[in-house]
Amino acid sequence: QVQLVESGGGSVQSGGSLRLSCAASGYTYRKYCLAWFRQAPGKEREGVAAIDSDGAISYADFVKGRFTISQDNARNTLYLQMNSLAPEDTAMYYCAETSDISGGLALGVPYFDYWGQGTQVTVSS
């Protein structure tokens, strides 16, 4: 059973930075895609960034070079470094996993089979 546990959320002021972590365990696929999603109150869940087992990366357009996704395979940990945070980045951030590489890199919510419980990011102006 795949388990994903996020951490690193918190409250920061506009322009600040946070690094989110996601400890992943239980998946046995040799090929996989891990991603970060976010959901603000009253809004749909949206993809932020994804990385697959070969290191291919995709980002949502709104990231605009502010966020960096990475993974530490030895520690089975996914990261999201977020810089230049703005109030509109306030949301619950989720880690997710899929074995569908193309769907995963396209950041399609339905393609992801496993989700973490989320970590809250709040950015004040």
XYZ file of N, CA and C in Angstrom:
375
model
N 0.843 -1.190 0.000
C 0.000 0.000 0.000
C 0.880 1.242 0.000
N 0.628 2.126 -0.948
C 1.398 3.359 -1.048
C 0.976 4.320 0.062
N 1.961 4.890 0.705
C 1.705 5.907 1.724
C 2.512 7.153 1.408
N 1.869 8.297 1.519
C 2.497 9.581 1.247
C 2.215 10.494 2.431
N 3.267 11.060 2.999
C 3.111 11.911 4.170
C 3.832 13.232 3.924
N 3.056 14.319 3.847
C 3.614 15.634 3.585
C 4.004 16.332 4.877
N 4.951 17.244 4.753
C 5.345 18.100 5.875
C 5.979 19.360 5.307
N 6.194 20.334 6.172
C 6.897 21.547 5.769
C 6.028 22.757 5.521
N 4.726 22.594 5.592
C 3.856 23.745 5.408
C 3.964 24.713 6.573
N 3.366 25.874 6.411
C 3.389 26.860 7.475
C 2.887 28.199 6.979
N 3.132 29.210 7.782
C 2.706 30.573 7.460
C 3.925 31.432 7.187
N 3.902 32.139 6.070
C 5.004 33.028 5.710
C 4.428 34.317 5.152
N 5.265 35.329 5.099
C 4.859 36.585 4.489
C 5.148 36.544 2.994
N 4.459 37.412 2.282
C 4.641 37.510 0.835
C 6.124 37.726 0.514
N 6.608 36.979 -0.474
C 8.012 37.030 -0.847
C 8.872 35.998 -0.155
N 8.309 35.316 0.826
C 9.056 34.319 1.578
C 9.173 32.985 0.856
N 9.794 32.031 1.540
C 10.041 30.707 0.961
C 9.639 29.612 1.933
N 9.296 28.470 1.364
C 9.033 27.258 2.128
C 9.518 26.068 1.318
N 9.894 25.013 2.007
C 10.217 23.757 1.335
C 9.306 22.663 1.875
N 8.516 22.107 1.001
C 7.637 21.002 1.367
C 8.348 19.683 1.125
N 8.042 18.706 1.967
C 8.578 17.361 1.811
C 7.437 16.356 1.782
N 7.678 15.259 1.087
C 6.704 14.177 1.032
C 7.460 12.864 1.155
N 7.246 12.176 2.264
C 7.865 10.868 2.473
C 6.988 9.806 1.828
N 7.555 9.085 0.873
C 6.791 8.109 0.101
C 7.251 6.695 0.418
N 6.310 5.787 0.517
C 6.660 4.393 0.769
C 5.592 3.483 0.187
N 5.969 2.235 -0.045
C 5.004 1.206 -0.418
C 4.787 0.994 -1.892
N 5.272 1.882 -2.757
C 5.019 1.621 -4.182
C 6.139 0.767 -4.756
N 5.749 -0.148 -5.627
C 6.689 -1.134 -6.156
C 6.942 -0.965 -7.636
N 6.283 0.046 -8.266
C 6.468 0.231 -9.691
C 7.880 0.705 -9.973
N 8.459 0.193 -11.018
C 9.782 0.688 -11.399
C 9.648 2.057 -12.047
N 8.526 2.271 -12.733
C 8.225 3.562 -13.343
C 7.076 4.206 -12.573
N 7.251 5.462 -12.183
C 6.229 6.163 -11.421
C 6.357 7.656 -11.663
N 5.343 8.354 -11.231
C 5.357 9.806 -11.279
C 4.833 10.328 -9.942
N 5.573 11.230 -9.355
C 5.165 11.896 -8.123
C 4.887 13.359 -8.428
N 3.914 13.920 -7.751
C 3.533 15.300 -8.056
C 3.040 16.027 -6.825
N 3.038 17.348 -6.949
C 2.432 18.232 -5.958
C 1.197 18.871 -6.569
N 0.134 18.863 -5.797
C -1.101 19.555 -6.146
C -1.433 20.528 -5.026
N -2.346 21.434 -5.294
C -2.817 22.332 -4.251
C -4.299 22.596 -4.444
N -4.930 22.937 -3.333
C -6.353 23.261 -3.372
C -6.644 24.363 -2.387
N -7.124 25.470 -2.898
C -7.529 26.595 -2.067
C -9.021 26.456 -1.761
N -9.479 27.056 -0.668
C -10.902 26.962 -0.326
C -11.795 27.444 -1.460
N -12.781 26.644 -1.816
C -13.718 27.020 -2.860
C -13.213 26.843 -4.273
N -12.008 26.302 -4.419
C -11.433 26.116 -5.745
C -11.146 24.645 -5.999
N -10.988 24.304 -7.268
C -10.658 22.933 -7.625
C -9.183 22.646 -7.340
N -8.899 21.373 -7.145
C -7.518 20.965 -6.963
C -6.760 21.161 -8.281
N -5.553 21.712 -8.186
C -4.778 21.967 -9.391
C -3.356 21.456 -9.243
N -2.791 21.002 -10.345
C -1.434 20.499 -10.334
C -0.425 21.623 -10.238
N 0.661 21.379 -9.511
C 1.724 22.365 -9.340
C 2.975 21.932 -10.096
N 3.440 20.711 -9.817
C 4.664 20.203 -10.446
C 4.689 18.692 -10.326
N 5.385 18.054 -11.267
C 5.500 16.598 -11.264
C 6.902 16.190 -11.674
N 7.308 15.012 -11.198
C 8.603 14.449 -11.571
C 8.429 12.941 -11.680
N 9.038 12.334 -12.717
C 8.876 10.896 -12.848
C 10.158 10.171 -12.458
N 10.109 8.849 -12.529
C 11.215 8.026 -12.080
C 12.479 8.200 -12.920
N 12.337 8.759 -14.113
C 13.505 9.036 -14.955
C 14.006 10.464 -14.812
N 13.342 11.237 -13.967
C 13.763 12.610 -13.738
C 13.094 13.648 -14.617
N 12.165 13.235 -15.469
C 11.438 14.218 -16.275
C 10.557 15.062 -15.364
N 10.475 16.357 -15.651
C 9.777 17.307 -14.771
C 8.800 18.143 -15.583
N 7.688 18.461 -14.969
C 6.756 19.411 -15.556
C 6.263 20.356 -14.467
N 5.904 21.561 -14.882
C 5.408 22.580 -13.964
C 4.142 23.204 -14.531
N 3.270 23.629 -13.628
C 2.131 24.436 -14.038
C 2.632 25.813 -14.446
N 1.901 26.440 -15.353
C 2.341 27.746 -15.856
C 2.471 28.782 -14.746
N 1.606 28.698 -13.738
C 1.617 29.745 -12.710
C 2.856 29.670 -11.815
N 3.618 28.564 -11.895
C 4.838 28.451 -11.098
C 5.852 29.511 -11.521
N 5.966 29.742 -12.818
C 6.778 30.835 -13.383
C 8.187 30.871 -12.815
N 8.798 29.713 -12.649
C 10.171 29.668 -12.185
C 10.346 29.873 -10.692
N 9.265 29.985 -9.955
C 9.382 30.228 -8.511
C 9.547 28.948 -7.717
N 9.001 27.852 -8.218
C 9.018 26.586 -7.493
C 9.956 25.601 -8.177
N 10.547 24.711 -7.366
C 11.406 23.653 -7.903
C 11.026 22.321 -7.267
N 10.717 21.341 -8.098
C 10.420 20.005 -7.605
C 11.684 19.145 -7.724
N 11.886 18.286 -6.726
C 13.032 17.386 -6.763
C 12.708 16.143 -5.951
N 13.532 15.132 -6.097
C 13.330 13.912 -5.317
C 14.667 13.355 -4.886
N 14.658 12.754 -3.726
C 15.823 12.065 -3.187
C 15.475 10.578 -3.189
N 15.958 9.868 -4.184
C 15.571 8.468 -4.327
C 16.060 7.611 -3.163
N 17.215 7.954 -2.625
C 17.753 7.168 -1.520
C 16.857 7.275 -0.289
N 16.223 8.435 -0.120
C 15.372 8.646 1.040
C 13.895 8.523 0.710
N 13.587 8.202 -0.572
C 12.190 8.109 -0.997
C 11.405 9.343 -0.582
N 11.981 10.494 -0.861
C 11.357 11.742 -0.454
C 11.236 12.686 -1.643
N 10.074 13.303 -1.734
C 9.788 14.300 -2.762
C 9.815 15.674 -2.110
N 10.338 16.656 -2.829
C 10.423 18.014 -2.290
C 9.764 19.016 -3.242
N 9.359 20.127 -2.655
C 8.921 21.272 -3.445
C 9.479 22.522 -2.772
N 10.475 23.115 -3.403
C 11.032 24.379 -2.923
C 10.215 25.504 -3.530
N 9.633 26.322 -2.673
C 8.777 27.412 -3.130
C 9.384 28.740 -2.712
N 9.701 29.567 -3.683
C 10.265 30.888 -3.444
C 9.309 31.961 -3.953
N 9.538 33.181 -3.536
C 8.718 34.322 -3.965
C 7.236 34.028 -3.797
N 6.882 33.517 -2.653
C 5.492 33.157 -2.408
C 4.595 34.387 -2.363
N 3.389 34.206 -2.835
C 2.394 35.281 -2.887
C 1.113 34.807 -2.201
N 0.260 35.725 -1.781
C -0.989 35.321 -1.110
C -1.818 34.333 -1.924
N -1.772 34.428 -3.239
C -2.548 33.503 -4.068
C -1.993 32.084 -4.061
N -0.827 31.880 -3.440
C -0.282 30.536 -3.274
C -0.847 29.840 -2.035
N -1.628 30.561 -1.251
C -2.235 29.980 -0.062
C -3.168 28.844 -0.449
N -2.915 27.664 0.115
C -3.699 26.476 -0.223
C -3.225 25.312 0.621
N -3.992 24.223 0.559
C -3.516 22.948 1.075
C -2.729 22.292 -0.051
N -1.535 21.849 0.257
C -0.677 21.231 -0.742
C -0.624 19.716 -0.502
N -0.825 18.970 -1.581
C -0.883 17.523 -1.516
C 0.198 16.889 -2.381
N 0.715 15.773 -1.911
C 1.612 14.928 -2.668
C 0.777 13.785 -3.243
N 1.094 13.363 -4.478
C 0.336 12.296 -5.104
C 1.249 11.432 -5.965
N 0.806 10.198 -6.203
C 1.610 9.242 -6.962
C 0.768 8.504 -7.986
N 1.372 8.233 -9.140
C 0.707 7.455 -10.172
C 1.742 6.637 -10.942
N 1.293 5.536 -11.535
C 2.144 4.762 -12.424
C 1.920 5.162 -13.882
N 0.988 6.067 -14.125
C 0.701 6.584 -15.470
C 1.606 7.791 -15.709
N 2.712 7.575 -16.389
C 3.718 8.618 -16.525
C 3.202 9.807 -17.323
N 2.600 9.566 -18.466
C 2.148 10.679 -19.302
C 1.051 11.474 -18.617
N 0.104 10.765 -18.020
C -0.956 11.469 -17.299
C -0.428 12.219 -16.104
N 0.559 11.630 -15.450
C 1.142 12.274 -14.294
C 1.876 13.548 -14.649
N 2.702 13.506 -15.675
C 3.445 14.708 -16.067
C 2.516 15.779 -16.625
N 1.361 15.373 -17.094
C 0.358 16.349 -17.540
C -0.406 16.944 -16.367
N -0.110 16.476 -15.145
C -0.724 16.984 -13.910
C -2.249 16.819 -13.937
N -2.664 15.687 -14.471
C -4.091 15.415 -14.480
C -4.529 14.744 -13.188
N -5.401 15.398 -12.448
C -5.845 14.866 -11.156
C -6.355 13.423 -11.251
N -7.177 13.071 -12.244
C -7.742 11.708 -12.278
C -6.707 10.604 -12.454
N -5.517 10.939 -12.910
C -4.512 9.909 -13.171
C -3.820 9.432 -11.893
N -3.962 10.199 -10.821
C -3.229 9.882 -9.605
C -4.047 8.976 -8.696
N -3.380 7.899 -8.247
C -4.063 6.873 -7.469
C -3.929 7.064 -5.967
N -2.842 7.655 -5.549
C -2.572 7.767 -4.117
C -2.289 9.219 -3.759
N -2.819 9.613 -2.605
C -2.718 10.998 -2.144
C -2.306 11.038 -0.681
N -1.533 12.063 -0.329
C -1.239 12.306 1.065
C -2.361 13.090 1.723
N -2.181 13.402 2.993
C -3.226 14.091 3.747
C -3.155 15.604 3.581
N -2.059 16.096 3.047
C -1.921 17.517 2.773
C -1.181 18.271 3.858
N -0.597 19.398 3.472
C 0.051 20.312 4.407
C -0.341 21.728 4.014
N -0.715 22.523 5.013
C -1.259 23.852 4.740
C -0.149 24.885 4.543
N -0.295 25.673 3.490
C 0.596 26.799 3.226
C -0.239 28.070 3.245
N 0.151 29.016 4.078
C -0.564 30.283 4.177
C 0.424 31.425 3.967
N 0.126 32.286 2.992
C 1.003 33.410 2.668
C 0.235 34.702 2.934
N 0.771 35.519 3.786
C 0.121 36.783 4.122
C 0.800 37.942 3.399
N -0.011 38.956 3.108
C 0.523 40.104 2.362
C 1.130 41.136 3.298
